[in-house]
Amino acid sequence: MASAMLSLASACPSASLSAHENLKVKLKPGSASLSFNKEKSNLFINTKSSGRISMVAVVNASRFEGVTMAPPDPILGVSEAFKADTHESKLNLGVGAYRTEELQPYVLNVVKKAENLMVERGENKEYLPIEGLAAFNKVTAELLFGADNPVIKQQRVATVQGLSGTGSLRLAAALIERYFPGAKVLISSPTWGNHKNIFNDARVPWSEYRYYDPKTVGLDFEGMLADIKAAPEGSFVLLHGCAHNPTGIDPTPEQWEKIADVIQEKNHIAFFDVAYQGFASGSLDGDAASVRLFAARGMEILVAQSYSKNLGLYAERIGAINVVCSSADAAARVKSQLKRLARPMYSNPPIHGARIVANVVGDPSLFNEWKAEMEMMAGRIKNVRQKLYDYLSAKDKSGKDWSFILKQIGMFSFTGLNKTQTENMTNKWRVYMTKDGRISLAGLSLAKCEYLADAIVDSFHNVS
Ligand code: KET
């Protein structure tokens, strides 16, 4: 007796078997039979010829045969490819994660101090409430709106701790899907690569509004306003609170006022993604100005927050969703529904990052130290931005104006390199970056600026 493992597809190319059914096929009377066992997904082939040879072939067919291979993530997949490269001069400018001048990950001193405090206090690991750590929710809303903001005083903000920026956006998307069925979310073109996935998975329809103008390498403000105006009344408008990702181009304060005008006129709801508070200008208050402007107008808004970048808490998954409502009563109801959505998704959020934020933001001396460290990080990024510009201007003899790099703010630079050119950056120069032409300056050192400028000039002029 012999047994063989064959794939279902090769054993039975024309038969499509449903995992719900048992299948029995007689191939030729008295010579062979085929059976499929639904519990085990095994295909048995019994053959008999002239009553002497008997063979059983066991075929293990996976229930996951219909699951296709997913493509790598456009941002986090870049880090995976970088890790796999053994080349010495490789440079990871893909993900927006801060590195030191030595290109090492950085744990902020205030984070270490906050963690020491937690150990000293011997804090336990009991479940948090569904809405998260109360001390965190308090300080995170205060950091965003300012402690004296009427929206806080009047208890009009529903704040729920989320799984960092992404999880907070996802929770809000679930709220939109449940309470505003059919409402569209307007997303800037381009935007952070994960926004569309988040709304797709939450089954919230979305469309794009114009944002970036490649001709001016600036904001297409007229296009943006026109598209927001043209959207169906009562749409959600996703806005990057500061340091727009990937372009690094933000509206001016006057432009923010006009955006707020149009959103109010059209009865839309602004939905801010604030992933870089403090990282754009180095000032926590300055970077919250857009959100505060909308709140001061008495508008109802949603704001997702992240502490991945400004406190370097990437892997702690700490952030929040804030929904500003027109009454305390509405805020209480919204909060109850956010909790109801969170419970079956992840039950309750993790405690470690929440305690770090509560300790740092809630303690005046640690808070000041944090601000100094954040200025240091933002300052290092500004220095490499300047140095990259200097090298590009010196090395590129074509007369191309690279000054747009200096005008962009935040962690990234949107280089204008196309897909083929970015492939040259990676394949020839081992510079890992996203295919939209974005580079993370937070992953660049002063020492590597010249090398990067050479790579960019070569890719820009020698590859079309
Ligand atoms: N919003 C924006 C605009 C954003 O750039 C990120 C992360 C997030 C939200 C979510 O971050 P979280 O760690 O969930 O709080 N952006 C970087 C990392 C990533 O893609 O996940 C990036 O663009 O490289």
Coordinates of C-alpha atoms and ligand atoms in Angstrom, one line a residue:
M1 CA 0.0 0.0 0.0
A2 CA 1.3 3.4 -0.9
S3 CA 0.2 6.9 0.0
A4 CA 1.1 10.2 -1.6
M5 CA 0.5 13.8 -0.7
L6 CA -0.8 15.7 -3.7
S7 CA -2.2 19.1 -3.9
L8 CA -6.0 19.2 -4.5
A9 CA -5.5 21.4 -7.6
S10 CA -3.1 19.0 -9.2
A11 CA -5.1 15.9 -8.3
C12 CA -8.4 17.2 -9.4
P13 CA -7.9 20.2 -11.7
S14 CA -11.4 20.5 -13.0
A15 CA -13.4 19.7 -9.9
S16 CA -14.0 22.5 -7.5
L17 CA -14.7 21.1 -4.1
S18 CA -16.6 23.0 -1.5
A19 CA -15.3 22.4 2.0
H20 CA -18.9 22.0 3.1
E21 CA -19.5 18.9 1.0
N22 CA -18.3 15.4 0.9
L23 CA -17.6 14.2 -2.5
K24 CA -17.5 10.6 -3.8
V25 CA -16.7 9.9 -7.4
K26 CA -16.4 6.5 -9.0
L27 CA -14.0 6.8 -11.9
K28 CA -14.4 3.4 -13.5
P29 CA -16.5 0.6 -12.1
G30 CA -14.4 -1.7 -10.1
S31 CA -11.1 0.1 -10.7
A32 CA -10.9 3.4 -8.8
S33 CA -12.9 5.6 -6.4
L34 CA -12.4 9.1 -5.2
S35 CA -13.7 10.5 -1.9
F36 CA -13.4 13.8 -0.2
N37 CA -13.8 14.1 3.6
K38 CA -15.2 17.4 4.6
E39 CA -14.0 17.3 8.2
K40 CA -10.4 16.6 7.3
S41 CA -10.2 18.1 3.9
N42 CA -8.6 14.9 2.7
L43 CA -9.0 13.5 -0.7
F44 CA -8.7 9.7 -0.9
I45 CA -8.0 8.0 -4.2
N46 CA -8.5 4.2 -4.1
T47 CA -7.4 2.2 -7.1
K48 CA -7.7 -1.4 -7.8
S49 CA -6.5 -3.1 -10.9
S50 CA -7.1 -6.7 -11.7
G51 CA -7.8 -7.3 -8.0
R52 CA -4.1 -7.3 -7.1
I53 CA -2.8 -3.7 -6.5
S54 CA -4.6 -1.4 -4.1
M55 CA -3.4 2.2 -3.6
V56 CA -4.7 5.0 -1.3
A57 CA -3.6 8.5 -2.0
V58 CA -4.2 11.0 0.8
V59 CA -4.4 14.6 -0.5
N60 CA -4.3 17.4 2.1
A61 CA -6.3 20.2 0.6
S62 CA -6.0 23.4 2.6
R63 CA -9.2 25.2 3.6
F64 CA -7.3 28.4 2.8
E65 CA -6.8 27.5 -0.9
G66 CA -8.8 30.5 -1.9
V67 CA -6.7 32.9 0.2
T68 CA -4.4 34.8 -2.1
M69 CA -1.0 36.3 -1.2
A70 CA -1.4 39.9 0.0
P71 CA 1.0 42.5 -1.4
P72 CA 3.5 44.0 1.1
D73 CA 2.3 47.1 2.9
P74 CA 3.5 50.2 1.0
I75 CA 5.1 51.7 4.1
L76 CA 5.8 48.9 6.7
G77 CA 6.8 46.6 3.8
V78 CA 9.7 48.9 3.1
S79 CA 11.2 48.2 6.5
E80 CA 10.9 44.5 5.9
A81 CA 12.8 44.8 2.6
F82 CA 15.4 47.0 4.3
K83 CA 16.0 44.4 7.0
A84 CA 16.5 41.7 4.4
D85 CA 19.2 43.8 2.6
T86 CA 22.8 43.1 3.7
H87 CA 24.4 46.0 1.8
E88 CA 26.5 48.3 4.0
S89 CA 25.4 51.7 2.7
K90 CA 21.6 50.9 3.0
L91 CA 19.4 53.6 4.3
N92 CA 15.9 53.3 5.6
L93 CA 13.9 56.4 4.8
G94 CA 10.6 54.5 4.5
V95 CA 8.7 54.5 7.7
G96 CA 8.3 57.8 9.7
A97 CA 10.3 56.8 12.8
Y98 CA 12.8 59.0 14.5
R99 CA 16.5 57.9 14.5
T100 CA 19.5 59.4 16.2
E101 CA 22.4 60.9 14.2
E102 CA 23.9 57.3 14.5
L103 CA 20.7 56.1 12.9
Q104 CA 19.6 54.2 16.0
P105 CA 16.1 54.2 17.5
Y106 CA 15.6 56.7 20.3
V107 CA 13.8 56.2 23.6
L108 CA 13.1 59.6 25.1
N109 CA 14.6 60.3 28.5
V110 CA 11.2 61.4 29.9
V111 CA 9.8 58.0 28.8
K112 CA 12.5 56.2 30.8
K113 CA 11.8 58.4 33.8
A114 CA 8.1 57.8 33.5
E115 CA 8.7 54.1 33.3
N116 CA 10.9 54.1 36.4
L117 CA 8.1 55.9 38.3
M118 CA 5.8 53.1 37.3
V119 CA 8.1 50.4 38.6
E120 CA 8.7 52.3 41.8
R121 CA 5.0 52.6 42.4
G122 CA 4.6 48.9 41.7
E123 CA 1.5 49.5 39.5
N124 CA -0.6 46.5 38.6
K125 CA -1.7 45.1 35.3
E126 CA -5.5 44.9 35.8
Y127 CA -7.8 45.5 32.9
L128 CA -8.4 49.1 32.0
P129 CA -12.0 50.3 31.6
I130 CA -13.1 50.1 27.9
E131 CA -12.6 53.8 27.5
G132 CA -9.0 53.6 28.8
L133 CA -7.0 55.2 31.6
A134 CA -8.9 58.2 33.1
A135 CA -5.7 60.1 33.8
F136 CA -4.6 59.6 30.2
N137 CA -7.9 60.6 28.7
K138 CA -7.8 63.8 30.7
V139 CA -4.3 64.9 29.8
T140 CA -4.6 63.9 26.2
A141 CA -7.7 66.1 25.6
E142 CA -6.0 68.9 27.5
L143 CA -2.9 68.6 25.4
L144 CA -5.0 68.8 22.2
F145 CA -7.4 71.6 23.0
G146 CA -5.7 73.4 25.8
A147 CA -6.8 72.8 29.4
D148 CA -8.8 76.0 29.5
N149 CA -10.7 75.3 26.3
P150 CA -14.5 75.7 26.8
V151 CA -15.1 72.3 25.1
I152 CA -13.3 70.7 28.0
K153 CA -14.8 72.9 30.7
Q154 CA -18.3 72.2 29.3
Q155 CA -17.5 68.5 29.1
R156 CA -18.3 68.4 25.4
V157 CA -15.5 66.1 24.4
A158 CA -15.9 62.3 24.3
T159 CA -12.4 61.0 24.7
V160 CA -11.6 57.3 24.4
Q161 CA -8.1 55.8 24.5
G162 CA -7.3 54.1 21.3
L163 CA -4.7 51.7 19.8
S164 CA -2.6 54.7 18.7
G165 CA -3.5 56.9 15.8
T166 CA -4.5 54.0 13.5
G167 CA -6.8 52.3 16.1
S168 CA -8.4 55.6 17.0
L169 CA -9.1 56.4 13.3
R170 CA -10.6 52.9 12.9
L171 CA -12.8 53.3 16.0
A172 CA -14.1 56.6 14.6
A173 CA -14.7 55.0 11.2
A174 CA -16.8 52.3 12.9
L175 CA -18.8 55.1 14.6
I176 CA -19.4 56.8 11.2
E177 CA -20.4 53.5 9.6
R178 CA -22.9 52.8 12.4
Y179 CA -24.4 56.3 12.9
F180 CA -24.0 58.0 9.5
P181 CA -24.7 55.1 7.1
G182 CA -23.8 56.1 3.5
A183 CA -21.9 59.3 4.6
K184 CA -18.7 59.8 2.6
V185 CA -15.3 60.6 4.0
L186 CA -13.3 63.0 1.9
I187 CA -9.6 62.3 1.9
S188 CA -6.8 64.5 0.6
S189 CA -4.9 63.4 -2.6
P190 CA -2.4 62.2 -1.7
T191 CA -2.7 61.1 1.9
W192 CA -1.1 58.7 4.4
G193 CA -1.2 55.2 2.8
N194 CA -3.3 53.6 5.5
H195 CA -6.3 56.0 5.5
K196 CA -8.0 54.3 2.6
N197 CA -7.5 50.9 4.1
I198 CA -9.1 52.0 7.3
F199 CA -12.2 53.3 5.7
N200 CA -12.4 50.4 3.3
D201 CA -12.3 47.9 6.1
A202 CA -14.9 49.9 8.1
R203 CA -17.1 49.9 5.0
V204 CA -17.2 53.7 4.9
P205 CA -17.3 55.2 1.4
W206 CA -14.7 57.8 0.6
S207 CA -13.5 60.0 -2.2
E208 CA -10.6 62.3 -2.7
Y209 CA -10.2 66.1 -2.6
R210 CA -7.4 67.9 -4.5
Y211 CA -4.6 68.8 -2.2
Y212 CA -1.1 68.7 -3.8
D213 CA -0.3 70.6 -6.9
P214 CA 2.8 69.1 -8.6
K215 CA 3.3 72.2 -10.8
T216 CA 3.8 74.5 -7.8
V217 CA 5.0 71.8 -5.5
G218 CA 2.5 73.4 -3.1
L219 CA -1.1 73.3 -1.9
D220 CA -3.9 73.3 -4.5
F221 CA -6.0 75.4 -2.3
E222 CA -8.7 76.3 -4.8
G223 CA -9.0 72.7 -5.9
M224 CA -9.3 71.6 -2.3
L225 CA -12.1 74.1 -1.5
A226 CA -14.0 73.3 -4.7
D227 CA -13.9 69.6 -4.0
I228 CA -15.0 70.0 -0.4
K229 CA -17.8 72.3 -1.6
A230 CA -18.9 69.8 -4.2
A231 CA -19.2 66.9 -1.8
P232 CA -22.7 65.8 -0.6
E233 CA -23.9 67.8 2.4
G234 CA -23.0 66.2 5.7
S235 CA -19.8 64.5 4.5
F236 CA -16.8 63.9 6.8
V237 CA -13.6 65.8 5.8
L238 CA -10.4 64.1 6.9
L239 CA -7.8 66.8 7.6
H240 CA -4.2 66.4 8.7
G241 CA -4.0 68.6 11.8
C242 CA -0.4 69.5 11.1
A243 CA 2.6 68.2 9.1
H244 CA 0.5 66.7 6.2
N245 CA 1.8 63.2 5.4
P246 CA 3.2 62.7 2.8
T247 CA 3.5 66.2 1.3
G248 CA 4.7 68.2 4.3
I249 CA 2.5 71.1 3.1
D250 CA 0.0 72.6 5.5
P251 CA -2.6 75.3 4.9
T252 CA -1.8 78.7 6.4
P253 CA -3.9 80.0 9.3
E254 CA -6.0 82.1 6.8
Q255 CA -6.5 79.1 4.6
W256 CA -7.6 77.0 7.7
E257 CA -10.3 79.7 8.3
K258 CA -11.6 79.4 4.8
I259 CA -11.6 75.6 5.0
A260 CA -13.6 75.9 8.2
D261 CA -16.0 78.3 6.4
V262 CA -16.7 75.8 3.6
I263 CA -17.1 72.9 6.0
Q264 CA -19.6 74.9 8.1
E265 CA -21.5 76.1 5.0
K266 CA -21.9 72.5 3.7
N267 CA -22.8 71.0 7.1
H268 CA -19.8 68.7 6.9
I269 CA -18.0 67.3 9.9
A270 CA -14.2 67.8 10.1
F271 CA -12.3 64.8 11.1
F272 CA -8.7 65.6 12.1
D273 CA -5.8 63.1 12.1
V274 CA -3.2 64.5 14.5
A275 CA -0.2 62.2 14.4
Y276 CA 2.6 64.8 14.7
Q277 CA 1.6 67.3 17.4
G278 CA 4.8 69.1 18.4
F279 CA 6.8 67.6 15.5
A280 CA 5.8 70.1 12.8
S281 CA 6.8 73.3 14.4
G282 CA 8.4 72.0 17.6
S283 CA 5.5 73.6 19.5
L284 CA 2.6 71.5 20.9
D285 CA 0.2 74.5 21.0
G286 CA 1.2 75.7 17.6
D287 CA 0.6 72.4 16.0
A288 CA -2.9 72.1 17.6
A289 CA -3.9 75.5 16.2
S290 CA -6.0 74.1 13.3
V291 CA -8.0 71.8 15.6
R292 CA -8.5 74.6 18.2
L293 CA -9.7 77.0 15.4
F294 CA -12.5 74.6 14.5
A295 CA -13.4 74.0 18.1
A296 CA -13.5 77.7 18.8
R297 CA -16.1 78.1 16.1
G298 CA -18.4 75.8 18.0
M299 CA -18.1 73.1 15.3
E300 CA -18.6 69.4 16.1
I301 CA -15.3 67.6 15.1
L302 CA -13.5 64.3 15.5
V303 CA -9.8 64.2 16.3
A304 CA -7.6 61.1 16.3
Q305 CA -4.3 61.5 18.3
S306 CA -1.1 59.5 18.3
Y307 CA 1.9 59.4 20.6
S308 CA 4.0 57.3 18.3
K309 CA 6.1 60.1 16.9
N310 CA 6.1 62.9 19.5
L311 CA 6.8 60.6 22.5
G312 CA 8.5 57.9 20.4
L313 CA 6.0 55.4 21.7
Y314 CA 5.5 53.6 18.4
A315 CA 5.1 50.1 19.7
E316 CA 3.1 51.0 22.8
R317 CA 0.1 51.7 20.5
I318 CA -1.1 54.8 22.5
G319 CA -3.5 57.4 21.2
A320 CA -7.1 58.6 21.5
I321 CA -10.2 59.5 19.6
N322 CA -11.8 62.7 20.7
V323 CA -15.3 63.7 19.5
V324 CA -16.3 67.3 20.2
C325 CA -20.0 67.6 20.5
S326 CA -22.3 70.5 20.9
S327 CA -23.5 69.4 24.3
A328 CA -22.2 67.4 27.3
D329 CA -25.2 65.1 26.9
A330 CA -24.3 64.3 23.2
A331 CA -20.7 63.7 24.3
A332 CA -21.8 61.2 26.9
R333 CA -23.9 59.3 24.4
V334 CA -21.1 59.3 21.8
K335 CA -18.6 58.0 24.3
S336 CA -21.0 55.2 25.4
Q337 CA -21.2 54.1 21.7
L338 CA -17.5 54.3 21.1
K339 CA -17.1 52.0 24.1
R340 CA -19.7 49.7 22.7
L341 CA -17.8 49.5 19.4
A342 CA -14.4 49.0 21.1
R343 CA -15.6 46.1 23.4
P344 CA -16.1 43.4 20.7
M345 CA -13.0 44.6 18.7
Y346 CA -10.3 44.6 21.4
S347 CA -12.2 44.8 24.7
N348 CA -10.0 47.4 26.3
P349 CA -6.7 49.2 25.5
P350 CA -3.2 48.5 26.8
I351 CA -2.1 50.3 30.0
H352 CA 1.7 50.8 29.6
G353 CA 1.8 53.7 27.1
A354 CA -1.2 55.3 28.7
R355 CA 0.6 55.5 32.0
I356 CA 3.7 56.9 30.3
V357 CA 1.7 59.7 28.7
A358 CA -0.3 60.4 31.9
N359 CA 3.0 60.7 33.8
V360 CA 4.8 62.9 31.3
V361 CA 2.0 65.2 30.4
G362 CA 0.6 65.3 33.9
D363 CA 3.8 66.3 35.6
P364 CA 5.0 69.8 35.0
S365 CA 8.7 69.0 35.2
L366 CA 8.6 66.0 33.0
F367 CA 6.3 67.9 30.6
N368 CA 8.9 70.6 30.2
E369 CA 11.7 68.1 29.7
W370 CA 9.5 66.4 27.0
K371 CA 9.1 69.7 25.2
A372 CA 12.9 70.2 25.2
E373 CA 13.4 66.7 23.8
M374 CA 10.8 67.2 21.2
E375 CA 12.4 70.4 20.1
M376 CA 15.7 68.5 19.9
M377 CA 14.2 65.9 17.6
A378 CA 12.4 68.5 15.5
G379 CA 15.6 70.5 15.3
R380 CA 17.7 67.5 14.1
I381 CA 15.2 66.9 11.3
K382 CA 15.4 70.6 10.3
N383 CA 19.2 70.4 10.2
V384 CA 19.2 67.4 7.9
R385 CA 16.5 69.1 5.8
Q386 CA 18.8 72.1 5.4
K387 CA 21.9 70.0 4.7
L388 CA 20.1 67.9 2.1
Y389 CA 18.9 71.0 0.3
D390 CA 22.5 72.5 0.4
Y391 CA 24.0 69.3 -1.2
L392 CA 21.2 69.1 -3.8
S393 CA 21.6 72.7 -4.8
A394 CA 25.4 72.3 -5.0
K395 CA 25.4 69.0 -6.9
D396 CA 22.5 69.5 -9.3
K397 CA 24.0 71.6 -12.2
S398 CA 20.7 71.7 -14.1
G399 CA 19.4 74.7 -12.2
K400 CA 16.5 72.9 -10.7
D401 CA 15.0 74.7 -7.7
W402 CA 15.1 72.3 -4.7
S403 CA 13.8 75.0 -2.2
F404 CA 10.5 73.2 -1.9
I405 CA 12.3 70.8 0.5
L406 CA 12.9 73.7 2.9
K407 CA 9.3 74.8 2.7
Q408 CA 7.9 71.3 3.7
I409 CA 7.5 70.6 7.4
G410 CA 7.4 67.6 9.7
M411 CA 9.2 64.3 9.4
F412 CA 9.0 63.9 5.7
S413 CA 10.1 65.3 2.4
F414 CA 8.0 64.7 -0.7
T415 CA 10.7 64.6 -3.3
G416 CA 8.7 64.5 -6.5
L417 CA 10.5 61.3 -7.6
N418 CA 8.3 59.0 -9.6
K419 CA 7.9 55.3 -9.1
T420 CA 10.7 54.3 -11.5
Q421 CA 13.0 56.8 -10.0
T422 CA 12.3 55.6 -6.4
E423 CA 13.0 52.0 -7.7
N424 CA 16.4 53.3 -8.9
M425 CA 16.9 54.9 -5.4
T426 CA 16.4 51.5 -3.8
N427 CA 17.9 49.1 -6.4
K428 CA 21.0 51.1 -7.2
W429 CA 21.6 53.3 -4.1
R430 CA 20.0 51.1 -1.4
V431 CA 17.9 54.0 -0.3
Y432 CA 14.6 52.5 0.9
M433 CA 11.6 54.8 0.6
T434 CA 7.9 54.7 -0.3
K435 CA 7.0 54.5 -4.0
D436 CA 5.1 57.9 -3.8
G437 CA 8.5 59.7 -3.6
R438 CA 8.3 60.3 0.1
I439 CA 11.5 60.2 2.3
S440 CA 11.5 60.2 6.1
L441 CA 14.1 62.8 7.1
A442 CA 13.7 61.4 10.6
G443 CA 15.7 58.4 9.4
L444 CA 18.5 60.5 7.8
S445 CA 21.8 61.6 9.5
L446 CA 23.9 64.7 8.6
A447 CA 26.6 62.2 7.6
K448 CA 24.4 60.6 5.0
C449 CA 23.0 63.8 3.4
E450 CA 25.7 63.9 0.7
Y451 CA 25.1 60.3 -0.3
L452 CA 21.4 60.8 -0.4
A453 CA 21.8 64.0 -2.6
D454 CA 23.9 62.0 -5.0
A455 CA 21.2 59.3 -5.2
I456 CA 18.4 61.8 -5.7
V457 CA 20.3 63.8 -8.5
D458 CA 21.1 60.5 -10.3
S459 CA 17.6 59.2 -10.0
F460 CA 16.0 62.5 -11.0
H461 CA 18.1 63.2 -14.1
N462 CA 19.1 59.7 -15.3
V463 CA 15.9 57.8 -14.9
S464 CA 12.6 58.9 -16.4
Ligands
KET1 N1 -1.9 59.3 10.8 C1 -0.8 59.7 10.0 C2 -1.0 60.9 9.2 C3 0.4 58.9 10.0 O1 1.3 59.3 9.3 C4 0.5 57.8 10.9 C5 1.7 57.0 10.8 C6 -0.6 57.5 11.7 C7 -1.8 58.2 11.6 C8 -0.7 56.3 12.6 O2 0.4 56.1 13.4 P1 0.2 55.2 14.7 O3 1.5 54.6 15.0 O4 -0.9 54.2 14.5 O5 -0.2 56.1 15.8 N2 2.5 57.0 9.9 C9 3.8 56.3 9.8 C10 3.8 54.9 10.2 C11 2.8 54.0 9.5 O6 2.6 54.1 8.3 O7 2.2 53.3 10.3 C12 4.3 56.6 8.4 O8 3.6 57.2 7.5 O9 5.4 56.1 8.1

